[in-house]
mmCIF file of N, CA and C in Angstrom:
data_model
loop_
_atom_site.group_PDB
_atom_site.id
_atom_site.type_symbol
_atom_site.label_atom_id
_atom_site.label_comp_id
_atom_site.label_asym_id
_atom_site.label_seq_id
_atom_site.Cartn_x
_atom_site.Cartn_y
_atom_site.Cartn_z
ATOM 1 N N MET A 143 7.919 -0.129 18.771
ATOM 2 C CA MET A 143 6.730 0.845 18.624
ATOM 3 C C MET A 143 5.925 0.419 17.353
ATOM 4 N N ASN A 144 4.683 0.496 17.512
ATOM 5 C CA ASN A 144 3.759 0.227 16.313
ATOM 6 C C ASN A 144 4.067 1.145 15.287
ATOM 7 N N GLN A 145 3.973 0.451 14.146
ATOM 8 C CA GLN A 145 4.252 1.336 12.716
ATOM 9 C C GLN A 145 3.212 2.426 12.605
ATOM 10 N N SER A 146 1.929 2.226 12.985
ATOM 11 C CA SER A 146 0.875 3.086 12.882
ATOM 12 C C SER A 146 1.080 4.394 13.799
ATOM 13 N N LEU A 147 2.061 4.362 14.741
ATOM 14 C CA LEU A 147 2.388 5.365 15.671
ATOM 15 C C LEU A 147 3.718 6.081 15.230
ATOM 16 N N GLN A 148 4.346 5.567 14.175
ATOM 17 C CA GLN A 148 5.614 6.115 13.679
ATOM 18 C C GLN A 148 5.439 7.080 12.551
ATOM 19 N N THR A 149 6.164 8.058 12.667
ATOM 20 C CA THR A 149 6.217 8.992 11.405
ATOM 21 C C THR A 149 7.233 8.374 10.443
ATOM 22 N N ILE A 150 6.714 8.387 9.170
ATOM 23 C CA ILE A 150 7.662 7.742 8.158
ATOM 24 C C ILE A 150 8.699 8.719 7.789
ATOM 25 N N ARG A 151 9.832 8.280 7.729
ATOM 26 C CA ARG A 151 11.062 8.905 7.553
ATOM 27 C C ARG A 151 11.191 9.172 6.061
ATOM 28 N N PRO A 152 11.686 10.403 5.541
ATOM 29 C CA PRO A 152 11.829 10.825 4.164
ATOM 30 C C PRO A 152 12.512 9.674 3.334
ATOM 31 N N ASP A 153 13.517 8.918 3.941
ATOM 32 C CA ASP A 153 14.323 7.954 3.180
ATOM 33 C C ASP A 153 13.403 6.711 2.981
ATOM 34 N N GLU A 154 12.543 6.455 4.084
ATOM 35 C CA GLU A 154 11.734 5.246 3.878
ATOM 36 C C GLU A 154 10.587 5.600 2.761
ATOM 37 N N TYR A 155 10.145 6.877 2.865
ATOM 38 C CA TYR A 155 9.047 7.172 1.791
ATOM 39 C C TYR A 155 9.682 7.066 0.381
ATOM 40 N N SER A 156 10.759 7.575 0.290
ATOM 41 C CA SER A 156 11.447 7.451 -1.098
ATOM 42 C C SER A 156 11.487 5.956 -1.532
ATOM 43 N N VAL A 157 12.011 5.076 -0.624
ATOM 44 C CA VAL A 157 12.058 3.679 -1.005
ATOM 45 C C VAL A 157 10.640 3.149 -1.311
ATOM 46 N N ILE A 158 9.768 3.367 -0.542
ATOM 47 C CA ILE A 158 8.422 2.865 -0.791
ATOM 48 C C ILE A 158 7.787 3.334 -2.090
ATOM 49 N N ARG A 159 8.021 4.691 -2.351
ATOM 50 C CA ARG A 159 7.555 5.345 -3.667
ATOM 51 C C ARG A 159 8.218 4.611 -4.841
ATOM 52 N N GLU A 160 9.575 4.313 -4.599
ATOM 53 C CA GLU A 160 10.298 3.592 -5.776
ATOM 54 C C GLU A 160 9.794 2.147 -5.957
ATOM 55 N N GLN A 161 9.430 1.476 -4.998
ATOM 56 C CA GLN A 161 8.835 0.244 -4.919
ATOM 57 C C GLN A 161 7.467 0.166 -5.567
ATOM 58 N N ALA A 162 6.564 1.225 -5.253
ATOM 59 C CA ALA A 162 5.390 1.287 -5.942
ATOM 60 C C ALA A 162 5.474 1.612 -7.496
ATOM 61 N N SER A 163 6.395 2.396 -7.709
ATOM 62 C CA SER A 163 6.534 2.626 -9.221
ATOM 63 C C SER A 163 7.001 1.411 -9.875
ATOM 64 N N ALA A 164 7.888 0.664 -9.274
ATOM 65 C CA ALA A 164 8.429 -0.493 -10.034
ATOM 66 C C ALA A 164 7.264 -1.658 -10.113
ATOM 67 N N LEU A 165 6.539 -1.680 -8.998
ATOM 68 C CA LEU A 165 5.366 -2.743 -9.085
ATOM 69 C C LEU A 165 4.394 -2.403 -9.998
ATOM 70 N N VAL A 166 4.024 -1.159 -10.229
ATOM 71 C CA VAL A 166 3.059 -0.770 -11.265
ATOM 72 C C VAL A 166 3.497 -1.161 -12.586
ATOM 73 N N LYS A 167 4.931 -1.081 -12.824
ATOM 74 C CA LYS A 167 5.382 -1.335 -14.112
ATOM 75 C C LYS A 167 5.343 -2.815 -14.440
ATOM 76 N N THR A 168 5.367 -3.737 -13.444
ATOM 77 C CA THR A 168 5.357 -5.056 -13.673
ATOM 78 C C THR A 168 4.183 -5.563 -14.279
ATOM 79 N N GLY A 169 2.898 -4.921 -14.024
ATOM 80 C CA GLY A 169 1.732 -5.439 -14.493
ATOM 81 C C GLY A 169 1.178 -6.684 -13.551
ATOM 82 N N PHE A 170 1.779 -6.846 -12.479
ATOM 83 C CA PHE A 170 1.217 -7.842 -11.701
ATOM 84 C C PHE A 170 0.219 -7.442 -10.480
ATOM 85 N N LEU A 171 0.009 -6.180 -10.511
ATOM 86 C CA LEU A 171 -0.904 -5.621 -9.541
ATOM 87 C C LEU A 171 -2.464 -5.904 -9.906
ATOM 88 N N PRO A 172 -3.386 -5.828 -9.086
ATOM 89 C CA PRO A 172 -4.686 -5.782 -9.516
ATOM 90 C C PRO A 172 -5.014 -4.591 -10.484
ATOM 91 N N ASN A 173 -5.871 -4.906 -11.404
ATOM 92 C CA ASN A 173 -6.195 -3.887 -12.610
ATOM 93 C C ASN A 173 -6.596 -2.525 -12.137
ATOM 94 N N ALA A 174 -7.194 -2.358 -10.999
ATOM 95 C CA ALA A 174 -7.465 -1.051 -10.483
ATOM 96 C C ALA A 174 -6.337 -0.216 -10.026
ATOM 97 N N ILE A 175 -5.260 -0.727 -9.824
ATOM 98 C CA ILE A 175 -4.106 -0.059 -9.492
ATOM 99 C C ILE A 175 -3.333 0.369 -10.743
ATOM 100 N N LYS A 176 -3.403 1.632 -11.111
ATOM 101 C CA LYS A 176 -2.957 2.009 -12.479
ATOM 102 C C LYS A 176 -1.621 2.984 -12.319
ATOM 103 N N THR A 177 -1.535 3.565 -11.193
ATOM 104 C CA THR A 177 -0.575 4.582 -11.002
ATOM 105 C C THR A 177 0.410 4.263 -9.747
ATOM 106 N N PRO A 178 1.552 4.877 -9.769
ATOM 107 C CA PRO A 178 2.439 4.563 -8.588
ATOM 108 C C PRO A 178 1.816 5.278 -7.197
ATOM 109 N N GLU A 179 1.110 6.488 -7.625
ATOM 110 C CA GLU A 179 0.631 7.046 -6.475
ATOM 111 C C GLU A 179 -0.617 6.181 -5.922
ATOM 112 N N GLN A 180 -1.406 5.511 -6.649
ATOM 113 C CA GLN A 180 -2.430 4.636 -6.031
ATOM 114 C C GLN A 180 -1.752 3.548 -5.298
ATOM 115 N N ALA A 181 -0.688 2.846 -5.908
ATOM 116 C CA ALA A 181 -0.092 1.749 -5.127
ATOM 117 C C ALA A 181 0.636 2.407 -3.911
ATOM 118 N N LEU A 182 1.156 3.466 -3.884
ATOM 119 C CA LEU A 182 1.830 4.055 -2.780
ATOM 120 C C LEU A 182 0.692 4.222 -1.551
ATOM 121 N N ALA A 183 -0.475 4.881 -1.962
ATOM 122 C CA ALA A 183 -1.500 5.129 -0.957
ATOM 123 C C ALA A 183 -1.930 3.749 -0.291
ATOM 124 N N ILE A 184 -1.967 2.700 -1.068
ATOM 125 C CA ILE A 184 -2.463 1.342 -0.544
ATOM 126 C C ILE A 184 -1.323 0.865 0.235
ATOM 127 N N ILE A 185 -0.111 0.903 -0.126
ATOM 128 C CA ILE A 185 1.070 0.385 0.706
ATOM 129 C C ILE A 185 1.099 1.134 2.089
ATOM 130 N N LEU A 186 0.869 2.441 1.961
ATOM 131 C CA LEU A 186 1.001 3.217 3.188
ATOM 132 C C LEU A 186 -0.223 2.893 4.116
ATOM 133 N N THR A 187 -1.342 2.596 3.621
ATOM 134 C CA THR A 187 -2.485 2.258 4.358
ATOM 135 C C THR A 187 -2.213 0.875 4.984
ATOM 136 N N GLY A 188 -1.771 -0.100 4.273
ATOM 137 C CA GLY A 188 -1.379 -1.300 4.846
ATOM 138 C C GLY A 188 -0.277 -1.238 5.909
ATOM 139 N N ARG A 189 0.549 -0.360 5.682
ATOM 140 C CA ARG A 189 1.629 -0.115 6.768
ATOM 141 C C ARG A 189 1.070 0.310 8.027
ATOM 142 N N GLU A 190 0.134 1.143 7.961
ATOM 143 C CA GLU A 190 -0.597 1.659 9.200
ATOM 144 C C GLU A 190 -1.330 0.473 9.837
ATOM 145 N N LEU A 191 -1.874 -0.415 8.994
ATOM 146 C CA LEU A 191 -2.493 -1.560 9.525
ATOM 147 C C LEU A 191 -1.642 -2.832 10.067
ATOM 148 N N GLY A 192 -0.293 -2.719 9.681
ATOM 149 C CA GLY A 192 0.611 -3.730 10.007
ATOM 150 C C GLY A 192 0.565 -4.929 9.029
ATOM 151 N N ILE A 193 0.239 -4.423 7.728
ATOM 152 C CA ILE A 193 0.194 -5.544 6.531
ATOM 153 C C ILE A 193 1.356 -5.266 5.586
ATOM 154 N N PRO A 194 2.067 -6.284 5.303
ATOM 155 C CA PRO A 194 3.114 -5.996 4.323
ATOM 156 C C PRO A 194 2.639 -5.500 2.945
ATOM 157 N N ALA A 195 3.513 -4.802 2.173
ATOM 158 C CA ALA A 195 3.129 -4.146 0.960
ATOM 159 C C ALA A 195 2.387 -5.054 0.052
ATOM 160 N N MET A 196 3.010 -6.361 -0.392
ATOM 161 C CA MET A 196 2.270 -6.981 -1.475
ATOM 162 C C MET A 196 0.923 -7.435 -0.946
ATOM 163 N N ALA A 197 0.811 -7.910 0.341
ATOM 164 C CA ALA A 197 -0.552 -8.331 0.811
ATOM 165 C C ALA A 197 -1.453 -7.132 0.875
ATOM 166 N N ALA A 198 -1.095 -5.939 1.201
ATOM 167 C CA ALA A 198 -1.825 -4.764 1.033
ATOM 168 C C ALA A 198 -2.288 -4.412 -0.371
ATOM 169 N N LEU A 199 -1.408 -4.620 -1.301
ATOM 170 C CA LEU A 199 -1.838 -4.327 -2.786
ATOM 171 C C LEU A 199 -2.831 -5.345 -3.139
ATOM 172 N N ASN A 200 -2.794 -6.505 -2.759
ATOM 173 C CA ASN A 200 -3.650 -7.524 -3.186
ATOM 174 C C ASN A 200 -4.950 -7.731 -2.233
ATOM 175 N N SER A 201 -5.020 -7.122 -1.199
ATOM 176 C CA SER A 201 -6.050 -7.234 -0.268
ATOM 177 C C SER A 201 -6.914 -5.904 0.227
ATOM 178 N N ILE A 202 -6.353 -4.702 -0.153
ATOM 179 C CA ILE A 202 -7.059 -3.549 0.223
ATOM 180 C C ILE A 202 -7.524 -2.996 -1.082
ATOM 181 N N ASN A 203 -8.840 -2.675 -1.134
ATOM 182 C CA ASN A 203 -9.469 -2.257 -2.297
ATOM 183 C C ASN A 203 -9.954 -0.867 -2.025
ATOM 184 N N VAL A 204 -10.106 0.074 -2.924
ATOM 185 C CA VAL A 204 -10.630 1.311 -2.747
ATOM 186 C C VAL A 204 -12.069 1.302 -3.401
ATOM 187 N N ILE A 205 -12.938 1.653 -2.499
ATOM 188 C CA ILE A 205 -14.360 1.662 -2.979
ATOM 189 C C ILE A 205 -14.929 3.139 -2.656
ATOM 190 N N GLN A 206 -15.366 3.710 -3.715
ATOM 191 C CA GLN A 206 -15.841 5.104 -3.530
ATOM 192 C C GLN A 206 -14.871 5.950 -2.794
ATOM 193 N N GLY A 207 -13.570 5.825 -3.072
ATOM 194 C CA GLY A 207 -12.507 6.739 -2.478
ATOM 195 C C GLY A 207 -11.983 6.385 -1.155
ATOM 196 N N LYS A 208 -12.554 5.184 -0.670
ATOM 197 C CA LYS A 208 -12.188 4.711 0.700
ATOM 198 C C LYS A 208 -11.456 3.457 0.777
ATOM 199 N N PRO A 209 -10.361 3.265 1.320
ATOM 200 C CA PRO A 209 -9.710 1.979 1.387
ATOM 201 C C PRO A 209 -10.539 1.063 2.225
ATOM 202 N N THR A 210 -10.696 -0.146 1.604
ATOM 203 C CA THR A 210 -11.425 -1.226 2.422
ATOM 204 C C THR A 210 -10.668 -2.538 2.457
ATOM 205 N N VAL A 211 -10.710 -3.189 3.480
ATOM 206 C CA VAL A 211 -10.102 -4.560 3.624
ATOM 207 C C VAL A 211 -10.884 -5.641 3.152
ATOM 208 N N SER A 212 -10.326 -6.483 2.356
ATOM 209 C CA SER A 212 -10.959 -7.526 1.646
ATOM 210 C C SER A 212 -11.489 -8.587 2.889
ATOM 211 N N PRO A 213 -12.571 -9.401 2.593
ATOM 212 C CA PRO A 213 -12.953 -10.433 3.463
ATOM 213 C C PRO A 213 -11.930 -11.394 3.812
ATOM 214 N N GLN A 214 -11.055 -11.745 2.872
ATOM 215 C CA GLN A 214 -9.866 -12.746 2.892
ATOM 216 C C GLN A 214 -9.000 -12.102 3.966
ATOM 217 N N LEU A 215 -8.661 -10.839 3.859
ATOM 218 C CA LEU A 215 -7.564 -10.337 4.733
ATOM 219 C C LEU A 215 -8.163 -10.213 6.220
ATOM 220 N N MET A 216 -9.561 -9.936 6.262
ATOM 221 C CA MET A 216 -10.122 -9.985 7.701
ATOM 222 C C MET A 216 -10.030 -11.384 8.362
ATOM 223 N N LEU A 217 -10.132 -12.307 7.595
ATOM 224 C CA LEU A 217 -10.133 -13.572 7.935
ATOM 225 C C LEU A 217 -8.802 -13.983 8.589
ATOM 226 N N GLY A 218 -7.800 -13.534 7.924
ATOM 227 C CA GLY A 218 -6.391 -13.710 8.060
ATOM 228 C C GLY A 218 -6.061 -12.972 9.435
#
């Protein structure tokens, strides 16, 4: 089943949230991602599009409150 059609389980959500928190602490994410909640939103958006977490964090930008896919990701 496609991930975009699946409901995220509470245990999956907890793991993704912990990953988002840890990734923000590393300082390796784009400068615009400052909170675990922002990272979580991008990871979940990527998940709906079938994009792995790190690729989503580096290729999905939020412009005027809307997640947008970078041109590099569109080409991929």
